[in-house]
Short mmCIF file of C-alpha atoms in Angstrom, two decimals:
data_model
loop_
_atom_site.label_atom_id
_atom_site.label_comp_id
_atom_site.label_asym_id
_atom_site.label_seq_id
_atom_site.Cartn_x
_atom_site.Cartn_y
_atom_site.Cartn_z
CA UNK A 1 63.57 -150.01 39.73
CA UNK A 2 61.49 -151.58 41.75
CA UNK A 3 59.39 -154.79 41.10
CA UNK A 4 60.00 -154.97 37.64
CA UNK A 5 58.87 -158.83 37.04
CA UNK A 6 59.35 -158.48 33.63
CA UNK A 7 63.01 -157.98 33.51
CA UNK A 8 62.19 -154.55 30.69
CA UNK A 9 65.21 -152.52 30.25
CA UNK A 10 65.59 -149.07 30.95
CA UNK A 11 62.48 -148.55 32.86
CA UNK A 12 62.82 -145.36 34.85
CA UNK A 13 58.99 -144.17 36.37
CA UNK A 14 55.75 -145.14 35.70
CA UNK A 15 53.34 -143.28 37.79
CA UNK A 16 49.72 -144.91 38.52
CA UNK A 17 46.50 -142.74 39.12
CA UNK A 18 43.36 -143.72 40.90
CA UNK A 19 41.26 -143.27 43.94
CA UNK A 20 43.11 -144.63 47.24
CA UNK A 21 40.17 -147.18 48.39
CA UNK A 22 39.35 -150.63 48.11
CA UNK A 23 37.42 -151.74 45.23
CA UNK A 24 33.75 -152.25 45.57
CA UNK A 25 33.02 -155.36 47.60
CA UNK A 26 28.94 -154.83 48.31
CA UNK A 27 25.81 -154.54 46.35
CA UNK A 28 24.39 -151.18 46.56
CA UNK A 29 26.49 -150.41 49.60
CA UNK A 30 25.32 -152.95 52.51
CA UNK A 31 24.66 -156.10 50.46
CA UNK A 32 26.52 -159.55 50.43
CA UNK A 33 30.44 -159.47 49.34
CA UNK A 34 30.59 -159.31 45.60
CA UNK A 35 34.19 -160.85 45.64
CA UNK A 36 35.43 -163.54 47.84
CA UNK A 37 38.31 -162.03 50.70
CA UNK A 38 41.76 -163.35 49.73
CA UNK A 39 42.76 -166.14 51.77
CA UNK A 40 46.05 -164.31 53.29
CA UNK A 41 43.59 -161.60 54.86
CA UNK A 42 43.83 -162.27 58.84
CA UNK A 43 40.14 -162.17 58.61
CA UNK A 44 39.08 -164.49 56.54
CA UNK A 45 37.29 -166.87 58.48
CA UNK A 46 37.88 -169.86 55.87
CA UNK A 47 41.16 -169.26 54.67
CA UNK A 48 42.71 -172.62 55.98
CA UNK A 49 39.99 -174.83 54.27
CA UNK A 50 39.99 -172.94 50.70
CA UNK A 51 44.37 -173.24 51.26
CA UNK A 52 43.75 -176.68 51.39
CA UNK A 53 40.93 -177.13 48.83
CA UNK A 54 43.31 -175.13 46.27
CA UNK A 55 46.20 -177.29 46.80
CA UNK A 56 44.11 -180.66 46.11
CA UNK A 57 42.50 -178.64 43.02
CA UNK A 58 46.40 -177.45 42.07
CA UNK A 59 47.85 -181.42 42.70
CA UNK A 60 44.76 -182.83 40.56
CA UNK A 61 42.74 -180.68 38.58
CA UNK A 62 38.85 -181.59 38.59
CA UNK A 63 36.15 -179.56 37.20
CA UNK A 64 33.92 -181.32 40.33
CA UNK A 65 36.26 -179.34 42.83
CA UNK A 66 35.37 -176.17 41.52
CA UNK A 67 32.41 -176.02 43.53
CA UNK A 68 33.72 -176.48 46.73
CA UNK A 69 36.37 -173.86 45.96
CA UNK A 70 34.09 -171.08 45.25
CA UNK A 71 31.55 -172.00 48.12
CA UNK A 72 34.40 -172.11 51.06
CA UNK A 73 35.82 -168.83 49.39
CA UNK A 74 33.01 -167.25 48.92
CA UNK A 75 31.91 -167.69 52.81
CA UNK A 76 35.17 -166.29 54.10
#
């Protein structure tokens, strides 16, 4: 077994279908991102300043933080 999170007992396969690329991140193929890159991609350009804007948000929850979340994400 292999990453069975769960803890479910006698699990033996479970196979997974679907097409090997990355989900759809443009608008009509050229267009702005439609989801933000995940901070732990080497490319992200603003991964250190969403890390930290996610741990203030995760130490003290704000609804006016949300903002600034999705803004620095969204430019990485």
């Amino acid at each position: 077994m292999v990453h069975n999170a769960l803890l479910l007992d006698q699990v033996e396969r479970t196979v997974v279908r679907g097409p090997f690329r990355p989900a759809p991140r443009t608008l009509l193929s050229g267009g702005r991102p439609l989801m933000p890159k995940p901070p732990w991609f080497v490319d992200n350009r603003t991964a250190a300043t969403t890390g930290r804007r996610l741990t203030a948000f995760a130490a003290r929850p704000s609804w006016r933080a949300l903002p600034g979340i999705f803004a620095s994400a969204l430019r990485g």
